[in-house]
Amino acid sequence: MTKLKIQVAVIGAGPAGLMAAEVLAQGGADVTVYDAMPSAGRKLLMAGRGGLNLTHSEAFEPFLARYGDAAPALRSAIEAFPPQALRVWAEELGQPTFVGSSGRVFPRAMKSSPLLRAWLRRLDAAGVHFCFRHRWSGWDGAHLTFDTPDGAIAVRSGATVLGLGGASWPRLGSDGTWVAPLTNVGITVAPLKPANSGFEVDWSQHFAKFAGAPLKRIAFNFGERHARGEAIVTAAGLEGGAIYALSGALRTAIETSGKAVPSIALRPDTPVHELERRLSAPRAKQSLSTFLRKSLSLSPAEIGLLQEAAHASGEGLSTLTPAELAALVNAIPICLTGIAPIARAISTAGGIAFDELDARFMLRRREGVFVAGEMLDWDAPTGGYLLQASFATGVAAGQGALAWLQNRMPA
Ligand SMILES: Cc1cc2nc3c(=O)[nH]c(=O)nc-3n(C[C@H](O)[C@H](O)[C@H](O)COP(=O)(O)OP(=O)(O)OC[C@H]3O[C@@H](n4cnc5c(N)ncnc54)[C@H](O)[C@@H]3O)c2cc1C
């Protein structure tokens, strides 16, 4: 029997691919989602571990500006599926959202699993098929090729959406192995690099014991760039939201000069003259550490950071005057010597160049193949921007594929 519906292959069962699949199925296409992993949305599930930050509530223009150079290329997709639409979509899946004190938007359940479960049920009801353990390996002429547990197979599809993610956390499925099949057909892919990633610091043996300690309500300053939030000391360096926010600029500095030296303000809301006033109080018989802990509420790790910095400059902390110490508390230089591996990064910078796409998110060099999500060359800080762009480009690619298919249908 001839199928009336057009077969569409969506490759990648992350937020971008699943969103494209939903749009295509709603538009009447016969959709099969392929994924290399044994189940869908593994990175989305991981993203929900520490509280799923779906999107952000800030006004549209500042929101869009978070995508930096890629903002113009993402504008149409995010305008068509803005944060508010994502919130409505989540609510329709039984996952109402709320705005946190930072303006970030979370599902009330905080986790991804109820949202993903409800979404997969809805996709199933819409007739979307799933083929797991199918690793896309490229094209053989007009056919898509996959490596499966039963060997290599070739699939013919009317249109294809690629939503293969970046290269961070490869054990969750997105490992960047899609780069070769695309560059082989002449598509420009900017090198995949860690984004929202940690950095390496050569801690002294003494300080390394603070691995795991949080540095709360701090600010990072790097040239004109500033970011507030939290960082975590790791055995090899630093990670966490505040440093992730500067990761693009820090990465570039390390790539060009082998190091980057941002500074940390431990008490960014307290003016240095106030810090100095408190540090000028008589210390009596207290040790310097006790005095710092009591006068500025510094944690042992924060005091350790001050000691690290004083030591690096060849001085002991106890030789500093209250004015010097106060200045150091809000400008501790940290020498970053390397970038943490991409396998530990939250997201990936680089990817398929936007020049390779037309306005429908279709590859110019490969008619009928659309692309969405983190495999495109955009980057953004944490705060819900990563998922928002993944979902929105998924919608755009799905709609682009539908429009392209409709134009090709005989009248
Ligand atoms: C720890 C962590 C926390 C995060 N928290 C947040 C957050 O709170 N808010 C936020 O906005 N973002 C967060 N992110 C980022 C967010 O999860 C990603 O940006 C988003 O998942 C990207 O969606 P995607 O669909 O483009 O790619 P992915 O979610 O990576 O999905 C890609 C899919 O493609 C499949 N695939 C890859 N290659 C192949 C192949 N060759 N053949 C077949 N299948 C393949 C993979 O198995 C995977 O299922 C977090 C990320 C991490 C790692």
CSV table of C-alpha atoms and ligand atoms in Angstrom, one decimal:
chain,number,residue,atom,x,y,z
A,1,MET,CA,0.0,0.0,0.0
A,2,THR,CA,1.4,3.5,-0.8
A,3,LYS,CA,1.9,5.8,2.2
A,4,LEU,CA,0.1,9.1,1.8
A,5,LYS,CA,2.2,10.7,4.5
A,6,ILE,CA,5.8,11.9,3.8
A,7,GLN,CA,8.4,10.2,5.9
A,8,VAL,CA,10.6,12.6,7.8
A,9,ALA,CA,13.7,11.5,9.8
A,10,VAL,CA,14.6,13.5,12.9
A,11,ILE,CA,18.0,12.5,14.1
A,12,GLY,CA,18.7,13.4,17.8
A,13,ALA,CA,16.2,12.9,20.6
A,14,GLY,CA,17.2,16.0,22.6
A,15,PRO,CA,15.1,19.1,23.1
A,16,ALA,CA,15.8,20.4,19.6
A,17,GLY,CA,15.1,17.2,17.7
A,18,LEU,CA,12.0,16.3,19.8
A,19,MET,CA,10.6,19.8,19.3
A,20,ALA,CA,11.1,19.5,15.5
A,21,ALA,CA,9.4,16.1,15.6
A,22,GLU,CA,6.4,17.5,17.4
A,23,VAL,CA,6.0,20.3,14.9
A,24,LEU,CA,6.3,17.9,12.0
A,25,ALA,CA,3.9,15.4,13.4
A,26,GLN,CA,1.4,18.2,14.1
A,27,GLY,CA,1.8,19.2,10.5
A,28,GLY,CA,0.9,15.7,9.3
A,29,ALA,CA,4.3,14.3,8.6
A,30,ASP,CA,5.2,10.7,9.3
A,31,VAL,CA,8.0,11.2,11.8
A,32,THR,CA,10.7,8.8,12.9
A,33,VAL,CA,13.2,10.0,15.5
A,34,TYR,CA,16.6,8.2,15.5
A,35,ASP,CA,19.1,8.4,18.4
A,36,ALA,CA,22.4,6.8,19.1
A,37,MET,CA,21.4,6.2,22.8
A,38,PRO,CA,19.0,3.7,24.2
A,39,SER,CA,16.5,6.4,25.3
A,40,ALA,CA,15.6,10.0,24.6
A,41,GLY,CA,16.6,13.3,26.2
A,42,ARG,CA,19.5,12.1,28.4
A,43,LYS,CA,21.1,15.6,28.6
A,44,LEU,CA,17.8,17.2,29.3
A,45,LEU,CA,17.4,14.8,32.2
A,46,MET,CA,20.8,15.7,33.5
A,47,ALA,CA,20.0,19.4,33.1
A,48,GLY,CA,17.2,18.9,35.5
A,49,ARG,CA,19.4,17.5,38.2
A,50,GLY,CA,20.3,20.8,39.8
A,51,GLY,CA,16.9,22.5,38.9
A,52,LEU,CA,15.8,22.6,35.3
A,53,ASN,CA,16.2,26.2,34.2
A,54,LEU,CA,14.0,26.2,31.1
A,55,THR,CA,14.3,29.8,30.1
A,56,HIS,CA,14.5,33.4,31.4
A,57,SER,CA,11.9,36.1,32.1
A,58,GLU,CA,13.9,39.1,31.1
A,59,ALA,CA,12.7,41.5,28.3
A,60,PHE,CA,13.1,40.2,24.8
A,61,GLU,CA,16.0,42.4,23.6
A,62,PRO,CA,18.3,41.9,26.5
A,63,PHE,CA,17.4,38.2,26.3
A,64,LEU,CA,18.4,38.0,22.7
A,65,ALA,CA,21.6,39.9,23.3
A,66,ARG,CA,22.8,36.9,25.5
A,67,TYR,CA,23.5,35.1,22.2
A,68,GLY,CA,26.2,37.7,21.3
A,69,ASP,CA,27.3,37.5,17.6
A,70,ALA,CA,24.7,34.8,16.9
A,71,ALA,CA,21.7,36.9,18.1
A,72,PRO,CA,20.8,38.2,14.6
A,73,ALA,CA,20.7,34.6,13.2
A,74,LEU,CA,18.6,33.4,16.1
A,75,ARG,CA,16.2,36.3,16.2
A,76,SER,CA,13.5,34.9,13.9
A,77,ALA,CA,13.4,31.6,15.7
A,78,ILE,CA,13.2,33.0,19.2
A,79,GLU,CA,10.7,35.7,18.1
A,80,ALA,CA,8.5,32.9,16.7
A,81,PHE,CA,8.9,30.7,19.8
A,82,PRO,CA,9.8,33.1,22.7
A,83,PRO,CA,10.2,32.3,26.4
A,84,GLN,CA,6.5,32.9,27.0
A,85,ALA,CA,5.6,30.3,24.4
A,86,LEU,CA,8.0,27.8,26.0
A,87,ARG,CA,6.3,28.4,29.3
A,88,VAL,CA,2.8,27.8,27.8
A,89,TRP,CA,4.2,24.6,26.1
A,90,ALA,CA,5.5,23.3,29.4
A,91,GLU,CA,2.2,24.1,31.1
A,92,GLU,CA,0.3,22.2,28.4
A,93,LEU,CA,2.5,19.2,29.3
A,94,GLY,CA,1.3,19.5,32.9
A,95,GLN,CA,4.4,21.3,34.0
A,96,PRO,CA,3.6,24.9,35.1
A,97,THR,CA,6.6,27.2,35.5
A,98,PHE,CA,7.6,29.9,37.9
A,99,VAL,CA,10.1,32.8,37.8
A,100,GLY,CA,12.8,32.5,40.4
A,101,SER,CA,14.3,35.5,42.3
A,102,SER,CA,17.0,35.7,39.6
A,103,GLY,CA,14.5,36.0,36.8
A,104,ARG,CA,15.2,32.4,35.7
A,105,VAL,CA,12.2,30.2,34.8
A,106,PHE,CA,11.8,26.7,36.2
A,107,PRO,CA,9.1,24.1,36.1
A,108,ARG,CA,7.4,23.8,39.5
A,109,ALA,CA,8.6,20.2,39.7
A,110,MET,CA,12.2,21.6,39.2
A,111,LYS,CA,13.1,18.3,37.5
A,112,SER,CA,13.1,17.3,33.8
A,113,SER,CA,11.7,13.8,34.2
A,114,PRO,CA,8.0,14.6,34.5
A,115,LEU,CA,8.2,17.0,31.6
A,116,LEU,CA,10.1,14.5,29.4
A,117,ARG,CA,7.8,11.7,30.3
A,118,ALA,CA,4.7,13.7,29.4
A,119,TRP,CA,6.3,15.0,26.2
A,120,LEU,CA,7.2,11.5,25.0
A,121,ARG,CA,3.7,10.3,25.7
A,122,ARG,CA,2.3,13.1,23.6
A,123,LEU,CA,4.7,12.4,20.8
A,124,ASP,CA,3.8,8.8,20.9
A,125,ALA,CA,0.1,9.7,20.7
A,126,ALA,CA,0.9,11.9,17.7
A,127,GLY,CA,2.3,8.8,15.9
A,128,VAL,CA,6.0,9.7,16.2
A,129,HIS,CA,8.2,6.5,15.9
A,130,PHE,CA,11.4,6.1,17.8
A,131,CYS,CA,14.5,4.1,16.7
A,132,PHE,CA,17.1,4.1,19.5
A,133,ARG,CA,20.6,2.7,19.3
A,134,HIS,CA,20.8,4.1,15.7
A,135,ARG,CA,23.9,6.2,15.3
A,136,TRP,CA,23.8,8.4,12.2
A,137,SER,CA,27.1,8.1,10.2
A,138,GLY,CA,26.3,10.2,7.2
A,139,TRP,CA,24.9,9.8,3.8
A,140,ASP,CA,25.2,7.2,1.0
A,141,GLY,CA,24.0,9.1,-2.0
A,142,ALA,CA,20.4,10.2,-1.1
A,143,HIS,CA,20.2,7.7,1.9
A,144,LEU,CA,20.9,8.4,5.5
A,145,THR,CA,23.2,5.8,7.0
A,146,PHE,CA,23.1,4.5,10.6
A,147,ASP,CA,25.1,2.1,12.6
A,148,THR,CA,22.8,-0.1,14.6
A,149,PRO,CA,23.3,-3.2,16.8
A,150,ASP,CA,22.2,-5.2,13.8
A,151,GLY,CA,24.8,-3.6,11.5
A,152,ALA,CA,24.7,-0.6,9.2
A,153,ILE,CA,21.5,0.4,7.5
A,154,ALA,CA,20.4,3.0,5.0
A,155,VAL,CA,17.2,5.0,5.2
A,156,ARG,CA,15.4,7.1,2.7
A,157,SER,CA,13.6,10.1,4.0
A,158,GLY,CA,11.5,12.9,2.4
A,159,ALA,CA,13.2,15.4,4.7
A,160,THR,CA,15.6,15.3,7.6
A,161,VAL,CA,16.1,17.3,10.7
A,162,LEU,CA,19.5,17.0,12.5
A,163,GLY,CA,19.5,17.9,16.2
A,164,LEU,CA,22.7,16.2,17.3
A,165,GLY,CA,23.7,18.5,20.1
A,166,GLY,CA,27.2,19.7,20.9
A,167,ALA,CA,30.1,17.7,22.4
A,168,SER,CA,29.9,18.2,26.1
A,169,TRP,CA,29.0,15.3,28.4
A,170,PRO,CA,29.6,12.8,25.6
A,171,ARG,CA,28.4,9.9,27.8
A,172,LEU,CA,24.9,11.4,27.5
A,173,GLY,CA,24.9,11.0,23.7
A,174,SER,CA,26.1,14.2,22.1
A,175,ASP,CA,29.7,13.6,21.3
A,176,GLY,CA,30.3,15.7,18.2
A,177,THR,CA,31.0,12.7,15.9
A,178,TRP,CA,28.5,14.3,13.5
A,179,VAL,CA,31.2,16.8,12.5
A,180,ALA,CA,33.0,14.5,10.0
A,181,PRO,CA,29.9,13.5,7.9
A,182,LEU,CA,29.1,17.2,7.5
A,183,THR,CA,32.5,18.5,6.7
A,184,ASN,CA,32.9,15.6,4.3
A,185,VAL,CA,30.1,17.1,2.2
A,186,GLY,CA,31.7,20.6,2.4
A,187,ILE,CA,29.7,22.1,5.3
A,188,THR,CA,31.7,24.6,7.4
A,189,VAL,CA,31.7,23.6,11.1
A,190,ALA,CA,33.4,26.0,13.6
A,191,PRO,CA,35.5,24.0,16.0
A,192,LEU,CA,33.6,22.6,18.9
A,193,LYS,CA,34.9,24.2,22.2
A,194,PRO,CA,33.8,24.0,25.8
A,195,ALA,CA,31.4,26.8,26.8
A,196,ASN,CA,30.1,27.4,30.3
A,197,SER,CA,33.0,25.4,31.4
A,198,GLY,CA,35.4,25.3,34.3
A,199,PHE,CA,39.0,26.4,34.2
A,200,GLU,CA,42.3,25.1,35.5
A,201,VAL,CA,44.3,26.7,38.2
A,202,ASP,CA,47.6,25.5,39.6
A,203,TRP,CA,46.5,25.5,43.3
A,204,SER,CA,49.2,25.0,45.9
A,205,GLN,CA,49.0,21.7,47.8
A,206,HIS,CA,47.7,23.6,50.8
A,207,PHE,CA,44.8,25.1,48.9
A,208,ALA,CA,43.9,21.9,47.0
A,209,LYS,CA,42.2,20.6,50.1
A,210,PHE,CA,39.4,23.0,49.5
A,211,ALA,CA,38.2,21.1,46.4
A,212,GLY,CA,34.4,21.0,46.5
A,213,ALA,CA,34.0,24.2,48.6
A,214,PRO,CA,31.6,26.8,47.3
A,215,LEU,CA,32.4,30.5,46.9
A,216,LYS,CA,29.0,32.1,47.4
A,217,ARG,CA,27.8,35.5,46.2
A,218,ILE,CA,31.1,36.4,44.7
A,219,ALA,CA,31.9,38.5,41.5
A,220,PHE,CA,34.4,37.7,38.8
A,221,ASN,CA,35.9,40.6,37.0
A,222,PHE,CA,37.8,40.3,33.7
A,223,GLY,CA,38.6,43.5,31.9
A,224,GLU,CA,35.2,45.1,31.1
A,225,ARG,CA,33.4,41.9,31.9
A,226,HIS,CA,31.8,41.1,35.2
A,227,ALA,CA,29.7,38.2,36.5
A,228,ARG,CA,28.1,37.5,39.8
A,229,GLY,CA,27.1,34.3,41.4
A,230,GLU,CA,28.7,31.2,42.8
A,231,ALA,CA,31.8,29.2,41.9
A,232,ILE,CA,33.1,25.9,43.2
A,233,VAL,CA,36.7,25.1,43.9
A,234,THR,CA,37.7,21.9,42.2
A,235,ALA,CA,41.0,19.9,42.6
A,236,ALA,CA,42.1,21.2,39.2
A,237,GLY,CA,40.6,24.8,39.3
A,238,LEU,CA,37.2,26.5,39.4
A,239,GLU,CA,33.8,25.8,38.0
A,240,GLY,CA,30.2,27.2,38.5
A,241,GLY,CA,27.8,29.8,37.2
A,242,ALA,CA,29.9,32.9,37.9
A,243,ILE,CA,32.9,31.8,36.0
A,244,TYR,CA,30.8,30.1,33.2
A,245,ALA,CA,29.4,33.5,32.4
A,246,LEU,CA,32.8,34.7,31.5
A,247,SER,CA,34.0,31.5,29.9
A,248,GLY,CA,34.0,32.8,26.3
A,249,ALA,CA,36.3,35.7,27.0
A,250,LEU,CA,38.5,33.6,29.4
A,251,ARG,CA,38.8,30.8,26.8
A,252,THR,CA,39.9,33.3,24.1
A,253,ALA,CA,42.5,34.8,26.4
A,254,ILE,CA,43.9,31.4,27.3
A,255,GLU,CA,44.0,30.4,23.6
A,256,THR,CA,45.9,33.5,22.7
A,257,SER,CA,48.2,34.0,25.6
A,258,GLY,CA,48.3,30.7,27.5
A,259,LYS,CA,46.6,32.2,30.6
A,260,ALA,CA,43.8,34.5,31.8
A,261,VAL,CA,43.9,36.4,35.1
A,262,PRO,CA,40.4,37.4,36.2
A,263,SER,CA,39.9,38.7,39.8
A,264,ILE,CA,37.4,37.6,42.4
A,265,ALA,CA,35.6,40.0,44.6
A,266,LEU,CA,34.6,38.0,47.7
A,267,ARG,CA,32.4,40.8,49.1
A,268,PRO,CA,31.3,42.7,46.0
A,269,ASP,CA,28.5,44.5,47.8
A,270,THR,CA,30.7,45.9,50.5
A,271,PRO,CA,32.8,48.9,49.5
A,272,VAL,CA,36.6,48.6,50.1
A,273,HIS,CA,36.6,51.5,52.6
A,274,GLU,CA,34.0,49.6,54.7
A,275,LEU,CA,36.1,46.4,54.5
A,276,GLU,CA,39.1,48.4,55.5
A,277,ARG,CA,37.2,49.9,58.5
A,278,ARG,CA,36.3,46.4,59.7
A,279,LEU,CA,39.8,45.1,59.1
A,280,SER,CA,41.3,48.0,61.1
A,281,ALA,CA,39.6,46.9,64.3
A,282,PRO,CA,42.0,45.6,67.0
A,283,ARG,CA,42.7,41.9,66.4
A,284,ALA,CA,43.8,41.2,70.0
A,285,LYS,CA,45.0,37.6,70.3
A,286,GLN,CA,42.9,36.2,67.5
A,287,SER,CA,44.8,34.5,64.7
A,288,LEU,CA,44.5,36.2,61.3
A,289,SER,CA,42.1,33.5,60.0
A,290,THR,CA,39.8,33.8,63.0
A,291,PHE,CA,39.9,37.6,62.7
A,292,LEU,CA,39.0,37.4,59.0
A,293,ARG,CA,36.3,34.9,59.6
A,294,LYS,CA,34.7,37.1,62.3
A,295,SER,CA,35.1,40.5,60.8
A,296,LEU,CA,34.2,39.7,57.2
A,297,SER,CA,32.4,36.3,57.6
A,298,LEU,CA,34.9,34.7,55.2
A,299,SER,CA,34.8,30.9,54.9
A,300,PRO,CA,38.0,28.8,55.3
A,301,ALA,CA,38.2,28.4,51.4
A,302,GLU,CA,37.9,32.2,51.0
A,303,ILE,CA,40.6,32.8,53.5
A,304,GLY,CA,42.7,30.2,51.7
A,305,LEU,CA,42.2,32.1,48.4
A,306,LEU,CA,43.5,35.2,50.1
A,307,GLN,CA,46.5,33.3,51.4
A,308,GLU,CA,47.1,31.8,47.9
A,309,ALA,CA,47.2,35.2,46.3
A,310,ALA,CA,49.4,36.8,49.0
A,311,HIS,CA,51.8,33.8,48.7
A,312,ALA,CA,51.9,34.1,44.9
A,313,SER,CA,52.9,37.7,45.2
A,314,GLY,CA,55.7,36.7,47.6
A,315,GLU,CA,54.1,38.2,50.7
A,316,GLY,CA,52.5,36.7,53.7
A,317,LEU,CA,48.9,37.7,54.4
A,318,SER,CA,49.8,38.9,57.8
A,319,THR,CA,52.3,41.5,56.4
A,320,LEU,CA,49.5,43.3,54.6
A,321,THR,CA,48.0,46.6,56.0
A,322,PRO,CA,44.2,46.7,56.5
A,323,ALA,CA,44.0,48.8,53.3
A,324,GLU,CA,45.9,46.3,51.3
A,325,LEU,CA,44.0,43.4,52.7
A,326,ALA,CA,40.7,45.1,52.0
A,327,ALA,CA,41.7,45.8,48.4
A,328,LEU,CA,42.7,42.1,48.0
A,329,VAL,CA,39.4,40.8,49.4
A,330,ASN,CA,37.6,42.4,46.4
A,331,ALA,CA,40.3,41.9,43.8
A,332,ILE,CA,42.0,38.5,44.3
A,333,PRO,CA,43.9,37.7,41.1
A,334,ILE,CA,43.3,34.1,39.9
A,335,CYS,CA,45.7,32.8,37.2
A,336,LEU,CA,43.7,30.4,35.0
A,337,THR,CA,46.2,28.2,33.1
A,338,GLY,CA,43.8,26.0,31.1
A,339,ILE,CA,40.2,25.2,30.1
A,340,ALA,CA,38.5,22.2,31.7
A,341,PRO,CA,37.8,19.4,29.2
A,342,ILE,CA,34.7,19.7,27.0
A,343,ALA,CA,33.5,16.5,28.5
A,344,ARG,CA,32.7,18.4,31.7
A,345,ALA,CA,31.4,21.6,30.1
A,346,ILE,CA,27.7,22.6,30.3
A,347,SER,CA,27.6,23.5,26.6
A,348,THR,CA,29.5,23.8,23.4
A,349,ALA,CA,30.6,26.8,21.4
A,350,GLY,CA,31.2,26.3,17.7
A,351,GLY,CA,29.1,24.2,15.3
A,352,ILE,CA,27.5,24.5,11.9
A,353,ALA,CA,28.0,28.1,10.6
A,354,PHE,CA,24.8,30.0,10.2
A,355,ASP,CA,26.0,30.9,6.7
A,356,GLU,CA,25.4,27.3,5.8
A,357,LEU,CA,21.7,27.7,6.5
A,358,ASP,CA,18.9,29.5,4.7
A,359,ALA,CA,16.1,31.3,6.6
A,360,ARG,CA,14.2,27.9,7.1
A,361,PHE,CA,17.2,26.4,8.9
A,362,MET,CA,17.9,24.2,5.8
A,363,LEU,CA,21.4,23.4,4.8
A,364,ARG,CA,22.1,25.3,1.5
A,365,ARG,CA,24.4,22.5,0.4
A,366,ARG,CA,22.0,19.7,1.3
A,367,GLU,CA,18.4,20.3,0.2
A,368,GLY,CA,15.8,18.9,2.5
A,369,VAL,CA,18.2,18.7,5.5
A,370,PHE,CA,17.4,21.0,8.4
A,371,VAL,CA,19.4,21.7,11.6
A,372,ALA,CA,18.5,22.7,15.1
A,373,GLY,CA,19.9,23.1,18.6
A,374,GLU,CA,23.3,23.2,20.1
A,375,MET,CA,25.0,21.8,16.9
A,376,LEU,CA,24.6,25.3,15.4
A,377,ASP,CA,27.3,27.9,16.0
A,378,TRP,CA,25.8,29.8,18.8
A,379,ASP,CA,26.7,30.1,22.5
A,380,ALA,CA,25.0,31.6,25.5
A,381,PRO,CA,25.5,31.8,29.3
A,382,THR,CA,23.6,29.5,31.6
A,383,GLY,CA,20.2,31.0,32.7
A,384,GLY,CA,17.8,29.1,30.5
A,385,TYR,CA,19.2,30.5,27.2
A,386,LEU,CA,20.7,27.2,26.1
A,387,LEU,CA,17.4,25.3,26.3
A,388,GLN,CA,15.4,28.3,24.9
A,389,ALA,CA,17.5,28.4,21.7
A,390,SER,CA,17.5,24.6,21.4
A,391,PHE,CA,13.7,24.5,21.6
A,392,ALA,CA,13.1,27.5,19.4
A,393,THR,CA,15.5,26.3,16.6
A,394,GLY,CA,13.7,22.9,16.9
A,395,VAL,CA,10.4,24.7,16.2
A,396,ALA,CA,12.0,26.7,13.3
A,397,ALA,CA,13.6,23.6,11.7
A,398,GLY,CA,10.4,21.6,12.0
A,399,GLN,CA,8.4,24.4,10.4
A,400,GLY,CA,11.0,24.9,7.8
A,401,ALA,CA,10.9,21.2,6.9
A,402,LEU,CA,7.1,21.3,6.7
A,403,ALA,CA,7.1,24.4,4.5
A,404,TRP,CA,9.7,22.8,2.2
A,405,LEU,CA,7.8,19.5,1.9
A,406,GLN,CA,4.5,21.3,1.2
A,407,ASN,CA,6.1,23.3,-1.6
A,408,ARG,CA,7.3,20.0,-3.2
A,409,MET,CA,3.9,18.3,-3.0
A,410,PRO,CA,2.1,18.0,-6.3
A,411,ALA,CA,-0.8,20.5,-6.5
B,1,LIG,C1,24.9,19.3,33.5
B,1,LIG,C2,24.1,20.1,32.6
B,1,LIG,C3,23.2,21.0,33.0
B,1,LIG,C4,22.4,21.8,32.1
B,1,LIG,N1,21.5,22.7,32.6
B,1,LIG,C5,20.8,23.5,31.8
B,1,LIG,C6,19.8,24.3,32.3
B,1,LIG,O1,19.4,24.3,33.5
B,1,LIG,N2,19.2,25.2,31.4
B,1,LIG,C7,19.6,25.2,30.1
B,1,LIG,O2,19.0,26.1,29.3
B,1,LIG,N3,20.5,24.4,29.6
B,1,LIG,C8,21.1,23.5,30.4
B,1,LIG,N4,22.0,22.6,29.9
B,1,LIG,C9,22.3,22.6,28.4
B,1,LIG,C10,21.2,21.9,27.7
B,1,LIG,O3,20.9,20.6,28.3
B,1,LIG,C11,21.6,21.7,26.2
B,1,LIG,O4,21.9,23.0,25.7
B,1,LIG,C12,20.4,21.1,25.4
B,1,LIG,O5,20.2,19.8,25.8
B,1,LIG,C13,20.8,21.0,23.9
B,1,LIG,O6,19.8,20.4,23.2
B,1,LIG,P1,20.0,19.7,21.8
B,1,LIG,O7,18.7,19.0,21.5
B,1,LIG,O8,20.6,20.6,20.8
B,1,LIG,O9,21.1,18.6,22.1
B,1,LIG,P2,21.2,17.3,23.1
B,1,LIG,O10,20.3,17.5,24.3
B,1,LIG,O11,22.6,17.1,23.4
B,1,LIG,O12,20.6,16.1,22.2
B,1,LIG,C14,21.3,15.6,21.1
B,1,LIG,C15,20.8,14.2,20.9
B,1,LIG,O13,21.5,13.7,19.7
B,1,LIG,C16,21.9,12.4,19.9
B,1,LIG,N5,23.0,12.1,19.0
B,1,LIG,C17,24.2,12.8,19.0
B,1,LIG,N6,25.0,12.3,17.9
B,1,LIG,C18,24.2,11.3,17.3
B,1,LIG,C19,24.4,10.5,16.2
B,1,LIG,N7,25.5,10.5,15.4
B,1,LIG,N8,23.4,9.7,15.8
B,1,LIG,C20,22.2,9.6,16.5
B,1,LIG,N9,22.0,10.4,17.6
B,1,LIG,C21,23.0,11.2,18.0
B,1,LIG,C22,22.3,12.3,21.4
B,1,LIG,O14,22.3,11.0,21.8
B,1,LIG,C23,21.3,13.2,22.0
B,1,LIG,O15,20.1,12.5,22.4
B,1,LIG,C24,22.7,21.8,30.7
B,1,LIG,C25,23.7,20.9,30.3
B,1,LIG,C26,24.4,20.1,31.2
B,1,LIG,C27,25.4,19.1,30.6
